[in-house]
Amino acid sequence: MKIEYLESEKLFRLASGDMEYVIGVVDGIYVGHVYYGKKMGDGRCGYFLRTGEAPFVPSVNWREKCSFADAFPWEYSTWGMGDYRDSCLNVRDPEGFRGCELHYEGYRILEGKPEISGMPATFCRDGEGGGGMTLELTCRDKVLGLKAILRYSIFADSEAVMRSVELVNEGHGVLYLERALTACLDMDMEEGDLLTLGGSWSRERHMVRRPLAMGKQLVSSFRGESGHQDHPFLAVMGKGAGQDQGEVYAMHFVYSGNFVAEAEVNQFGSLRLLMGINPEGFEWVLNPGESFATPEVVCVYSDEGLGKMTHILHDLYRGHLIRSPYLHRRRPVLINNWEATYFDFNTEKLLEIAREASKRGIEMLVMDDGWFQGRHTDSGSLGDWNVDENKLKGGLPYLVGEVQKLGMGFGIWFEPEMVSPDSDLYRAHPDWAIQIPGREPVQSRAQYVLDLSRPEVVDYVYEAVASVLRSAPVSYVKWDMNRQMTDVGSTYLGKGRQGELFHRYVLGLYSLQERLTREFPELLLENCASGGARFDPGMLYYSPQVWCSDNTDAIERLAIQEGTALLYPLSAMGAHVSACPNHVVGRITPFATRGHVAMAGAFGYELDITKLPEGEKRLIERQVETYHELYPLMLEGDYYRIASWAENHKYDCWQVVAKDKSEALVTYVQVLAEPNCHSRKIRLKGLDPEAEYQQEDNGQRYKGALLMYGGVLMPRMEGDFASAMIRFIQIG
Ligand code: DGJ
């Protein structure tokens, strides 16, 4: 890992592993993007900035400064001064004039990585490879009195580049930030594809690949959360790039609110990637002396297709983003009562489930929605977090005590950010809900969103959650969020500051989860948002796992988990076995397949175990044992995508390999049975080619090279939706 300034070339060079990122300054003031890619080890690459070609640089050809601005590969593009592509920064001055141009002033190279105050971000971790370095480039717009510090960080054990920006008003007048994105990446890529993740409720994070084309293509959210529909990620894939080959440039946003991720191909065939807070509905008032920090963008370059990008992100998030003590700990196998009972439960019903579950090896009972006063359906009581003692006779301490006597832990569901119109909280504080005065607030799932820009609301919400957790030994919290924002107004922020609400809301959310994880450091926190609507790197900083989707059907989960595992370690994906017919799609799949698919994540059950036939209860016992055996591999191993059902419409297959290559697990889902076919040959990945491996179920031996370059035969299985999980152990 190295960050250096090459004086003779006037270039900054960041290098880690096989990656290099180069920045140049032309005319002494314009900060340009020179190179990002495979390490070249030759700093004489400033010519990539094309300063010797028309329109040249402004010092040589002042009369064509506009053409320069519109073609130059900016490191941090600004609005209104000649660059007509979409930009990172747009500022309005007190007189209402818009326009911004940042000039380079100086740099610092720091050991380590500064925090981004109040926001999640990657961090240096003590120990081998955990150290990092940061380059700070200070730029200024003298007319506005605005200072911008562009930060680039790298870690010794990662090839990712982390970017963020701090904007400081050092002038005398108030400034209005109309756009404050985090990063742009200008590059020469004339042909390729754009890859994004998208979908809907119960269909989150499906991979969407389309050709790059002239103009702008973007995904975004202005729903107040990262959302089911789009994901704060994009990648461009060079021509011919695929799972294991070709160039990929990716950007991933460490943020949980509105975002934009955009690719623009301009008139010269150059490509600009942009990522940051969505400017839609955003305006930040920056008074003299104040600063604004953008959330972090993680950039990844891979010269070995999506697979290497995935490995870089998984290792980065495990090594430098997830803080929970559960990061390397086995998560308890849990049973959640949501699909088992919905709102119709009481202490006795929960204990019945717990008794049966504990007999089968399940280690935690999670009580989902419906435990607090007045909550008999989803139409009321959010905000009134008092245990309903009619349902839970003896209160929470009794229930938790009884569950603990069974040797199980206890978890509880909250939806802290919400308030129901039919609640004591709303009746007492109608102004605490996000709303536009004079308009009837828009309901969604019969609820409103609390205004987390308001400090007293944040305090109330915190105490509501914390006092329940203080009242009984609860070891897990599922933090849910079941609606997106509309009529985004705050009676607290007042006139002129409404454009800050979306971002201030996210800051309020982060402060809540920060307080919670500090007061309850041993708590296993799982974030959730109406399924997987807030599965993003920001949430991962607070919770080591996030609920992937309300769709627990094993076949539907294939595409959801493929898209999710493209970016996130398997240990981060909440995945449960549920009852059939599946509650979302009505499909019936084998119990074993449901187990195989859920075992690719933080594993658990979501069904009424008391109603299962004995045969399925026995399968649960075996699945729990298997999960115990496999968890070190699933938690720490390298994930490989072998085949994608979403792509081939035939079968799905993934593999996890131990870091030391001592074992590998292949999960294969046949999906539909086909007549008159022979076995299917699958090529494994990531093994030691010289080592000897043994297939666990039949004792057959292979050299790693044989498994990888030749393959292994997957026998055809009878029936639809059949699957297999096969382990290969290194024996020599
Ligand atoms: C949405 C979640 O995704 C579900 O798992 C469940 O907790 C419900 N909310 C409860 O309202």
XYZ file of C-alpha atoms and ligand atoms in Angstrom:
743
model
C 0.000 0.000 0.000
C 1.393 3.372 -0.941
C 0.213 6.915 -1.548
C 2.788 9.212 -3.092
C 3.150 12.504 -4.848
C 5.286 12.261 -7.966
C 6.737 15.762 -8.077
C 8.259 15.486 -11.554
C 4.953 14.390 -13.084
C 2.682 16.422 -10.786
C 0.721 13.264 -10.111
C -0.725 11.601 -7.037
C -0.530 7.844 -7.061
C -2.440 5.456 -4.791
C -1.546 1.792 -5.013
C -2.680 -1.255 -3.119
C -2.284 -4.876 -4.156
C -2.642 -5.007 -7.914
C -4.526 -1.710 -8.188
C -3.404 1.794 -8.985
C -5.326 5.097 -8.974
C -3.672 8.210 -10.392
C -4.725 11.854 -10.110
C -3.135 14.811 -11.847
C -3.233 18.588 -11.579
C -3.096 20.639 -14.748
C -2.399 24.341 -15.011
C -1.618 24.071 -11.315
C -5.338 24.164 -10.413
C -7.553 21.672 -12.281
C -7.698 18.261 -10.617
C -8.085 15.523 -13.193
C -8.539 11.794 -13.226
C -5.554 10.153 -14.906
C -5.869 6.421 -14.393
C -7.667 3.707 -12.428
C -6.923 0.082 -13.080
C -4.306 -2.623 -12.912
C -0.999 -1.574 -11.419
C 1.322 -0.171 -14.116
C 4.216 0.816 -11.907
C 5.176 3.603 -14.318
C 4.275 7.098 -13.214
C 4.785 8.663 -16.626
C 1.084 8.453 -17.450
C 0.105 12.122 -17.188
C -0.449 12.153 -20.957
C -3.788 10.390 -20.356
C -5.095 13.866 -19.487
C -4.611 14.858 -23.168
C -3.410 18.341 -22.296
C -1.417 18.375 -25.523
C -4.530 17.999 -27.672
C -7.043 20.655 -28.630
C -8.706 22.345 -26.825
C -5.510 22.221 -24.678
C -5.534 23.712 -21.203
C -6.988 27.118 -20.293
C -3.517 28.666 -19.730
C -2.715 27.926 -23.367
C -6.145 28.417 -24.921
C -8.163 30.623 -22.598
C -10.735 31.445 -25.257
C -11.795 27.766 -25.336
C -11.961 27.143 -21.606
C -15.514 25.890 -21.992
C -14.430 23.124 -24.370
C -11.711 22.152 -21.908
C -14.194 21.960 -19.043
C -16.612 19.832 -21.033
C -13.990 17.280 -22.064
C -11.630 17.176 -19.067
C -11.776 14.058 -16.862
C -12.550 15.787 -13.564
C -11.944 14.143 -10.226
C -14.816 16.102 -8.693
C -16.945 17.781 -11.317
C -18.770 21.031 -10.643
C -21.826 22.618 -12.173
C -22.322 25.534 -14.462
C -18.791 26.475 -15.557
C -18.511 24.628 -18.840
C -18.841 20.957 -17.949
C -22.278 20.059 -19.329
C -22.227 16.498 -18.063
C -24.038 15.804 -14.797
C -21.835 16.948 -11.970
C -21.079 16.306 -8.321
C -21.395 19.788 -6.917
C -23.757 22.680 -7.488
C -23.822 25.663 -5.164
C -26.091 28.709 -5.019
C -24.798 31.887 -3.445
C -26.826 34.329 -1.280
C -27.753 36.342 -4.363
C -29.167 33.282 -6.063
C -26.312 32.793 -8.558
C -25.314 29.234 -9.308
C -21.913 28.028 -10.423
C -18.853 26.545 -8.842
C -15.277 25.860 -9.870
C -12.801 24.220 -7.542
C -9.106 25.004 -7.805
C -6.438 22.839 -6.288
C -4.536 24.332 -3.342
C -2.576 21.583 -1.654
C -2.443 18.044 -0.372
C -1.776 15.928 2.692
C -0.972 12.252 2.891
C -2.139 10.781 6.195
C -1.606 7.492 7.945
C -4.955 5.882 8.715
C -8.402 7.034 7.710
C -10.418 9.868 9.272
C -13.974 9.104 10.407
C -16.925 10.747 8.707
C -18.664 12.287 11.657
C -22.127 10.840 12.351
C -22.011 8.516 9.377
C -21.031 4.945 8.673
C -17.783 4.456 6.788
C -15.044 1.915 6.383
C -12.347 2.093 9.032
C -8.861 0.822 9.783
C -8.899 -2.266 11.943
C -6.079 -3.080 14.319
C -3.928 -5.951 13.289
C -2.318 -7.304 10.190
C -3.390 -5.655 6.954
C -5.940 -3.478 8.741
C -3.971 -0.247 8.389
C -4.773 2.400 5.847
C -3.652 5.671 4.278
C -5.523 8.718 3.077
C -4.852 11.352 0.462
C -6.488 14.714 1.041
C -6.676 17.205 -1.797
C -7.747 20.661 -0.740
C -9.524 22.725 -3.376
C -11.251 26.066 -3.211
C -13.776 28.210 -4.979
C -12.533 31.672 -4.020
C -15.649 33.434 -5.286
C -17.906 31.393 -3.018
C -15.435 31.055 -0.163
C -16.001 27.311 -0.364
C -13.313 24.807 0.531
C -13.601 21.192 -0.633
C -11.430 18.454 0.795
C -11.439 15.429 -1.495
C -10.488 12.303 0.449
C -9.191 9.033 -0.981
C -8.377 6.149 1.354
C -6.900 2.721 0.806
C -6.184 -0.242 3.074
C -3.140 -2.498 3.020
C -5.268 -5.620 2.611
C -7.747 -4.340 0.032
C -7.772 -3.103 -3.549
C -10.796 -0.841 -2.983
C -10.567 2.966 -3.000
C -12.823 4.843 -0.603
C -13.876 8.375 -1.449
C -15.645 11.148 0.428
C -15.723 14.929 0.373
C -15.934 17.605 3.032
C -17.324 20.981 2.028
C -16.550 23.939 4.277
C -18.008 27.403 3.992
C -15.036 29.652 4.725
C -16.710 32.717 3.235
C -18.976 35.348 4.715
C -22.272 34.492 3.079
C -24.601 31.555 3.382
C -24.212 28.916 0.661
C -26.870 26.530 -0.591
C -25.683 23.104 -1.703
C -28.060 21.994 -4.436
C -25.992 18.951 -5.387
C -23.355 17.422 -3.139
C -22.515 14.039 -4.578
C -19.529 12.062 -3.395
C -17.644 10.955 -6.457
C -17.335 10.943 -10.172
C -15.158 8.649 -12.206
C -14.378 9.843 -15.729
C -12.828 7.263 -18.005
C -12.351 6.077 -21.544
C -14.689 3.172 -22.088
C -16.443 3.201 -25.396
C -18.128 -0.171 -25.242
C -19.471 -2.152 -22.364
C -22.410 -2.827 -20.141
C -23.942 -1.194 -17.133
C -24.837 -3.502 -14.281
C -27.254 -2.444 -11.553
C -29.457 -4.212 -9.009
C -33.172 -3.629 -8.965
C -36.602 -5.043 -8.349
C -39.490 -4.564 -6.039
C -40.880 -5.710 -2.695
C -40.224 -9.480 -2.537
C -38.015 -9.231 -5.638
C -35.085 -7.223 -4.347
C -31.631 -6.864 -5.923
C -32.066 -8.762 -9.161
C -29.132 -8.208 -11.492
C -29.935 -5.927 -14.438
C -27.392 -5.686 -17.253
C -27.783 -3.392 -20.259
C -25.446 -1.934 -22.879
C -23.852 1.423 -22.226
C -25.196 3.932 -24.677
C -24.796 7.603 -25.384
C -26.675 9.682 -22.857
C -27.491 9.152 -19.206
C -28.611 5.954 -17.517
C -29.252 5.990 -13.831
C -30.753 4.268 -10.850
C -31.830 6.238 -7.812
C -34.030 6.512 -4.798
C -35.933 9.432 -3.375
C -38.025 7.202 -1.146
C -36.062 8.146 1.975
C -34.363 4.741 2.091
C -32.115 2.903 -0.319
C -35.209 0.940 -1.344
C -36.440 -2.329 -2.839
C -36.562 -0.838 -6.308
C -32.967 0.253 -6.918
C -29.705 -0.325 -5.130
C -26.950 2.235 -4.429
C -24.548 0.383 -6.681
C -23.440 0.388 -10.267
C -20.753 -1.362 -12.244
C -19.565 -0.934 -15.768
C -18.277 -4.045 -17.436
C -15.863 -3.815 -20.353
C -16.660 -5.586 -23.588
C -16.695 -9.336 -23.010
C -16.483 -9.048 -19.221
C -18.273 -11.722 -17.261
C -18.075 -13.659 -14.040
C -14.341 -14.402 -14.165
C -12.923 -12.327 -16.974
C -12.787 -8.778 -18.201
C -12.670 -5.359 -16.606
C -15.221 -4.165 -14.099
C -15.448 -0.764 -12.406
C -17.894 -0.643 -9.529
C -19.167 1.988 -7.114
C -21.106 1.211 -3.958
C -22.572 3.828 -1.626
C -22.187 3.546 2.135
C -25.499 5.257 2.783
C -29.092 4.331 3.637
C -31.145 7.154 2.157
C -31.760 8.806 -1.191
C -29.051 8.154 -3.739
C -28.222 8.455 -7.387
C -25.900 6.164 -9.338
C -25.423 7.285 -12.893
C -23.473 6.438 -16.020
C -23.200 9.063 -18.733
C -21.604 8.599 -22.125
C -20.924 12.001 -23.653
C -20.337 13.414 -27.113
C -16.689 12.314 -27.086
C -17.546 8.751 -26.126
C -16.124 9.254 -22.621
C -17.853 7.659 -19.707
C -18.664 9.401 -16.433
C -19.855 7.475 -13.393
C -21.466 9.464 -10.605
C -22.576 8.498 -7.140
C -23.931 10.370 -4.160
C -26.942 11.723 -2.336
C -29.817 12.200 -4.769
C -30.104 15.929 -5.562
C -33.871 15.468 -6.019
C -35.466 17.171 -3.004
C -32.051 18.015 -1.548
C -30.756 21.404 -0.538
C -28.350 22.014 2.317
C -27.891 25.407 3.918
C -24.233 25.934 4.718
C -23.676 28.917 6.944
C -20.247 30.542 7.273
C -18.008 28.276 9.345
C -20.141 25.178 8.765
C -19.129 22.043 6.942
C -20.977 19.270 5.149
C -19.635 15.746 4.788
C -20.741 13.503 1.973
C -21.244 9.804 2.687
C -18.573 7.416 1.457
C -18.366 5.761 -1.940
C -16.425 2.521 -2.311
C -14.786 2.112 -5.733
C -13.586 -1.261 -6.951
C -11.656 -2.175 -10.056
C -11.390 -5.781 -11.169
C -9.514 -7.204 -14.124
C -11.007 -10.631 -13.422
C -14.686 -9.970 -13.887
C -17.432 -9.785 -11.314
C -15.949 -12.577 -9.222
C -12.932 -10.536 -8.164
C -15.121 -7.475 -7.547
C -17.242 -9.617 -5.225
C -14.204 -10.871 -3.319
C -12.849 -7.346 -2.865
C -16.198 -6.116 -1.526
C -16.823 -9.115 0.758
C -13.362 -8.829 2.294
C -13.639 -5.060 2.606
C -16.977 -5.238 4.395
C -15.858 -8.030 6.710
C -12.491 -6.428 7.349
C -13.369 -2.742 7.446
C -17.086 -2.028 7.747
C -18.965 -4.482 9.969
C -18.234 -3.552 13.579
C -20.462 -5.976 15.445
C -18.811 -8.487 17.793
C -20.827 -11.063 15.816
C -18.685 -10.467 12.743
C -16.659 -13.614 13.344
C -19.093 -15.283 15.717
C -21.566 -17.980 14.872
C -25.030 -16.459 14.765
C -27.635 -18.355 16.745
C -30.108 -20.337 14.646
C -33.349 -18.522 15.273
C -37.026 -19.108 14.825
C -39.191 -16.091 14.076
C -42.943 -16.216 14.652
C -43.993 -13.779 11.881
C -45.090 -16.267 9.233
C -46.093 -18.712 11.974
C -48.679 -16.548 13.686
C -48.670 -13.031 12.225
C -50.439 -10.941 14.904
C -52.261 -13.841 16.489
C -50.078 -14.999 19.355
C -49.706 -14.946 23.110
C -47.168 -16.125 25.651
C -48.404 -19.704 25.532
C -48.260 -19.889 21.727
C -44.740 -18.470 21.642
C -43.606 -20.878 24.336
C -45.131 -23.793 22.446
C -43.031 -22.806 19.449
C -39.963 -22.298 21.611
C -40.341 -25.675 23.356
C -40.533 -27.557 20.096
C -37.763 -25.463 18.548
C -35.378 -26.004 21.447
C -35.869 -29.763 21.195
C -34.667 -29.549 17.599
C -31.586 -27.482 18.343
C -32.892 -23.993 17.456
C -31.173 -21.455 19.674
C -33.258 -18.297 19.694
C -36.905 -17.282 19.613
C -37.678 -13.987 17.903
C -40.985 -12.339 18.698
C -42.024 -10.316 15.665
C -44.611 -7.575 15.148
C -47.708 -7.505 17.387
C -46.405 -7.636 20.974
C -47.277 -4.113 22.092
C -50.515 -2.555 23.292
C -53.230 -2.224 20.669
C -51.266 -3.942 17.899
C -53.716 -6.590 16.713
C -53.362 -5.791 13.021
C -50.974 -3.624 11.064
C -53.242 -0.603 11.329
C -52.336 0.920 14.653
C -50.203 1.525 17.745
C -46.753 2.055 16.230
C -45.002 4.428 18.582
C -46.628 3.039 21.759
C -43.947 0.567 22.751
C -45.626 -0.869 25.873
C -45.871 -4.625 26.179
C -49.447 -5.874 25.729
C -49.892 -7.816 28.976
C -53.142 -9.334 27.737
C -51.196 -11.152 25.047
C -48.010 -11.569 27.014
C -49.242 -12.580 30.448
C -46.526 -11.966 33.010
C -44.903 -9.420 30.724
C -41.656 -9.596 28.867
C -39.400 -10.700 31.762
C -41.568 -13.800 32.291
C -41.574 -14.752 28.611
C -37.844 -14.173 28.202
C -37.172 -16.104 31.432
C -39.184 -19.090 30.230
C -37.436 -19.043 26.849
C -34.070 -18.875 28.575
C -34.994 -21.856 30.744
C -35.217 -23.792 27.488
C -31.615 -22.822 26.808
C -32.602 -20.343 24.114
C -31.919 -16.667 23.577
C -34.691 -14.164 22.995
C -35.090 -11.591 20.241
C -37.658 -8.891 19.658
C -38.999 -6.857 16.726
C -39.320 -3.062 16.651
C -40.308 -0.548 14.045
C -38.949 2.476 15.870
C -39.039 5.071 13.098
C -42.818 4.957 12.649
C -46.008 6.217 14.228
C -49.570 5.075 13.562
C -52.277 7.735 13.248
C -54.132 5.537 15.740
C -51.612 5.715 18.573
C -51.201 7.605 21.821
C -47.920 8.947 20.508
C -49.533 10.526 17.459
C -52.443 11.884 19.490
C -49.952 13.548 21.853
C -47.479 14.725 19.177
C -49.045 14.975 15.730
C -46.237 17.356 14.786
C -43.644 14.592 15.259
C -44.677 12.938 11.995
C -43.183 13.926 8.672
C -45.839 15.991 6.931
C -46.593 19.117 4.959
C -48.695 21.512 7.064
C -52.143 21.968 5.602
C -52.098 18.660 3.738
C -53.633 15.424 4.966
C -50.531 13.226 5.495
C -50.230 10.329 3.043
C -50.569 6.940 4.740
C -48.743 3.810 3.762
C -49.487 0.585 5.669
C -51.606 2.916 7.787
C -48.564 4.637 9.214
C -46.518 7.822 9.160
C -42.771 8.313 9.423
C -41.398 10.044 12.512
C -39.359 13.169 11.936
C -35.881 12.038 12.932
C -34.440 15.467 12.167
C -36.047 16.500 15.466
C -33.759 15.768 18.444
C -36.632 15.178 20.914
C -38.075 12.538 18.567
C -34.738 10.777 18.351
C -34.520 10.828 22.155
C -38.053 9.506 22.536
C -37.482 6.703 20.042
C -34.213 5.748 21.678
C -35.695 5.583 25.170
C -38.713 3.623 23.896
C -36.479 0.917 22.463
C -33.792 0.986 25.150
C -36.241 0.795 28.062
C -37.735 -2.415 26.653
C -34.235 -3.840 26.237
C -33.338 -2.808 29.777
C -36.435 -4.531 31.141
C -35.416 -8.071 30.151
C -32.346 -9.908 28.827
C -33.022 -9.548 25.117
C -30.118 -10.596 22.933
C -31.349 -9.768 19.424
C -33.307 -6.928 17.852
C -34.923 -6.901 14.431
C -35.150 -3.205 13.478
C -37.828 -2.892 10.819
C -38.991 0.038 8.635
C -42.112 -0.591 6.615
C -42.877 2.446 4.541
C -41.224 4.857 2.200
C -41.460 8.610 2.542
C -43.950 10.947 0.959
C -45.007 14.534 1.709
C -41.543 15.121 3.074
C -41.890 18.099 5.369
C -40.768 18.890 8.894
C -42.522 21.321 11.188
C -39.278 21.437 13.162
C -36.808 22.405 10.434
C -38.816 25.357 9.296
C -38.757 27.460 6.183
C -35.630 27.285 4.076
C -34.363 24.038 5.559
C -36.869 21.526 4.180
C -34.319 20.310 1.632
C -32.253 18.956 4.515
C -34.931 16.636 5.860
C -34.140 13.497 3.869
C -30.471 13.569 4.879
C -31.095 14.711 8.456
C -33.504 11.792 8.801
C -30.751 9.358 7.856
C -28.350 11.059 10.280
C -31.004 10.677 13.012
C -31.341 6.994 12.186
C -27.577 6.515 12.333
C -27.375 8.292 15.687
C -30.076 5.977 17.053
C -28.288 2.827 15.962
C -24.965 4.193 17.199
C -26.442 4.784 20.670
C -28.091 1.395 20.678
C -24.976 -0.537 19.752
C -22.981 1.425 22.341
C -25.367 0.830 25.223
C -25.944 -2.801 24.231
C -22.639 -3.864 22.689
C -23.514 -7.565 22.806
C -26.855 -7.120 21.082
C -27.221 -8.914 17.758
C -28.902 -6.268 15.616
C -30.591 -7.208 12.347
C -31.812 -4.412 10.131
C -34.879 -4.951 7.969
C -37.142 -2.727 5.896
C -40.317 -4.327 4.651
C -38.078 -7.176 3.584
C -34.876 -5.925 2.004
C -35.556 -2.256 1.305
C -32.637 -0.989 3.350
C -29.997 -3.584 2.629
C -27.035 -1.288 2.090
C -23.464 -0.843 3.323
C -24.580 1.938 5.680
C -26.763 -0.453 7.656
C -24.007 -3.061 7.731
C -21.872 -0.705 9.796
C -24.429 -1.044 12.615
C -25.782 -4.551 12.109
C -23.808 -7.569 10.906
C -26.860 -8.947 9.109
C -29.844 -7.506 7.262
C -33.127 -9.218 6.361
C -32.802 -10.003 2.691
C -36.418 -10.162 1.540
C -39.921 -11.027 2.729
C -39.886 -13.545 -0.064
C -38.627 -16.750 1.559
C -39.518 -19.053 -1.328
C -36.360 -21.046 -2.092
C -36.619 -20.534 -5.848
C -37.425 -16.824 -5.677
C -34.539 -16.423 -3.286
C -32.049 -17.671 -5.901
C -32.006 -14.422 -7.865
C -32.425 -12.262 -4.743
C -29.502 -13.908 -2.975
C -27.379 -13.960 -6.130
C -27.740 -10.184 -6.505
C -27.193 -9.613 -2.792
C -24.148 -11.890 -2.578
C -22.664 -10.100 -5.560
C -21.814 -7.345 -3.069
C -22.340 -8.598 0.467
C -20.759 -11.434 2.448
C -23.105 -14.388 2.951
C -23.028 -13.837 6.707
C -24.852 -10.533 6.128
C -27.905 -12.008 4.398
C -30.783 -12.908 6.716
C -32.267 -16.096 5.214
C -34.929 -18.367 6.713
C -36.664 -21.635 5.967
C -40.419 -21.013 5.824
C -43.535 -23.115 5.465
C -45.104 -24.273 2.210
C -47.107 -23.353 0.263
C -44.926 -20.272 0.407
C -46.782 -17.235 1.758
C -45.717 -14.931 -1.069
C -45.817 -17.082 -4.202
C -47.707 -20.184 -3.043
C -44.976 -22.514 -4.333
C -44.235 -25.860 -2.730
C -40.559 -26.755 -2.572
C -38.745 -29.592 -0.778
C -37.836 -28.839 2.841
C -34.236 -29.791 2.086
C -33.979 -27.237 -0.734
C -35.352 -24.519 1.526
C -32.599 -25.407 3.980
C -29.847 -25.448 1.352
C -30.819 -22.015 0.063
C -31.248 -20.439 3.512
C -27.898 -21.840 4.633
C -26.232 -19.401 2.248
C -27.087 -16.710 4.785
C -27.613 -15.923 8.470
C -29.754 -18.998 8.990
C -33.093 -19.443 10.732
C -36.711 -20.532 10.533
C -39.901 -18.594 9.953
C -42.740 -21.092 10.486
C -44.918 -22.744 13.090
C -42.722 -25.662 14.047
C -45.494 -27.155 16.182
C -47.502 -27.810 13.020
C -44.778 -29.589 11.055
C -44.841 -33.349 10.538
C -42.251 -35.285 12.526
C -40.193 -35.948 9.362
C -39.659 -32.219 8.789
C -38.844 -31.671 12.465
C -36.093 -34.277 12.098
C -34.854 -32.470 9.011
C -34.617 -29.321 11.118
C -32.409 -31.160 13.611
C -30.109 -32.224 10.785
C -30.091 -28.786 9.170
C -29.133 -27.150 12.467
C -26.267 -29.625 12.904
C -25.103 -28.996 9.340
C -25.256 -25.256 9.863
C -23.099 -25.613 12.992
C -20.536 -27.580 11.035
C -20.522 -25.222 8.102
C -20.667 -21.832 9.758
C -16.905 -21.115 9.825
C -16.839 -21.687 6.075
C -19.955 -19.623 5.393
C -18.836 -16.815 7.691
C -15.251 -16.466 6.532
C -14.932 -18.236 3.177
C -14.677 -16.920 -0.385
C -17.898 -17.031 -2.345
C -17.915 -18.055 -6.020
C -20.827 -17.900 -8.433
C -20.774 -21.009 -10.657
C -24.045 -20.634 -12.548
C -27.039 -18.354 -12.417
C -30.588 -19.569 -12.790
C -31.680 -16.000 -13.488
C -29.404 -16.103 -16.519
C -29.591 -19.715 -17.786
C -33.194 -20.460 -16.699
C -32.113 -24.009 -15.876
C -30.127 -24.304 -12.660
C -28.346 -22.309 -9.997
C -25.016 -23.049 -8.382
C -22.660 -21.326 -5.987
C -19.630 -22.352 -3.999
C -17.850 -21.264 -0.843
C -14.144 -22.035 -0.414
C -12.179 -21.725 2.822
C -9.517 -19.007 2.690
C -6.829 -21.662 3.110
C -8.539 -23.784 0.396
C -8.876 -26.693 2.811
C -12.537 -27.230 2.005
C -15.283 -26.152 -0.334
C -19.042 -26.380 -0.341
C -21.059 -26.475 -3.544
C -24.781 -25.727 -3.472
C -26.652 -26.786 -6.574
C -30.346 -26.153 -7.229
C -31.724 -27.997 -10.206
C -34.950 -25.949 -10.349
C -37.257 -27.748 -12.820
C -36.800 -31.438 -13.497
C -36.127 -32.244 -17.154
C -36.811 -35.515 -18.938
C -34.201 -37.690 -20.617
C -31.061 -35.783 -19.584
C -27.734 -37.005 -18.336
C -25.865 -35.616 -15.358
C -24.580 -32.042 -15.504
C -20.901 -31.204 -15.348
C -20.054 -28.371 -12.966
C -16.614 -26.775 -12.811
C -15.495 -25.714 -9.361
C -13.488 -22.583 -8.634
C -10.912 -21.272 -6.210
C -9.375 -24.606 -5.132
C -5.684 -25.444 -4.838
C -5.020 -27.086 -8.233
C -2.306 -29.311 -6.800
C -4.159 -30.454 -3.677
C -6.117 -33.671 -3.303
C -9.811 -33.287 -2.378
C -12.361 -35.841 -1.263
C -16.073 -35.542 -1.927
C -17.724 -36.021 1.442
C -20.894 -37.870 0.429
C -19.322 -40.589 -1.741
C -15.633 -40.607 -0.830
C -14.486 -39.951 -4.404
C -11.100 -38.256 -4.716
C -9.955 -35.598 -7.170
C -7.055 -33.247 -7.705
C -8.114 -29.601 -7.340
C -7.204 -29.085 -11.004
C -9.517 -31.920 -12.028
C -12.436 -30.332 -10.187
C -11.712 -26.879 -11.552
C -10.674 -27.491 -15.145
C -12.565 -30.724 -15.700
C -15.479 -30.650 -13.281
C -17.701 -32.865 -11.216
C -20.911 -34.567 -12.340
C -24.126 -33.494 -10.656
C -26.592 -36.366 -10.942
C -30.061 -35.503 -12.199
C -32.506 -35.383 -9.316
C -36.120 -36.389 -9.418
C -38.824 -33.816 -8.975
C -38.976 -30.075 -9.305
C -36.879 -27.769 -7.123
C -34.495 -30.485 -5.966
C -31.082 -29.452 -4.697
C -27.807 -30.787 -3.352
C -25.105 -29.480 -1.076
C -21.767 -31.200 -1.591
C -18.646 -30.767 0.466
C -15.095 -31.295 -0.729
C -12.380 -31.657 1.894
C -8.682 -31.316 1.202
C -6.904 -34.515 2.194
C -3.465 -33.948 0.816
C -41.773 -6.576 7.405
C -40.712 -7.582 7.680
O -39.900 -7.747 6.559
C -41.340 -8.878 8.121
O -40.368 -9.852 8.307
C -42.150 -8.652 9.374
O -41.285 -8.302 10.428
C -43.175 -7.561 9.151
N -42.575 -6.372 8.590
C -43.890 -7.216 10.421
O -44.728 -6.165 10.303
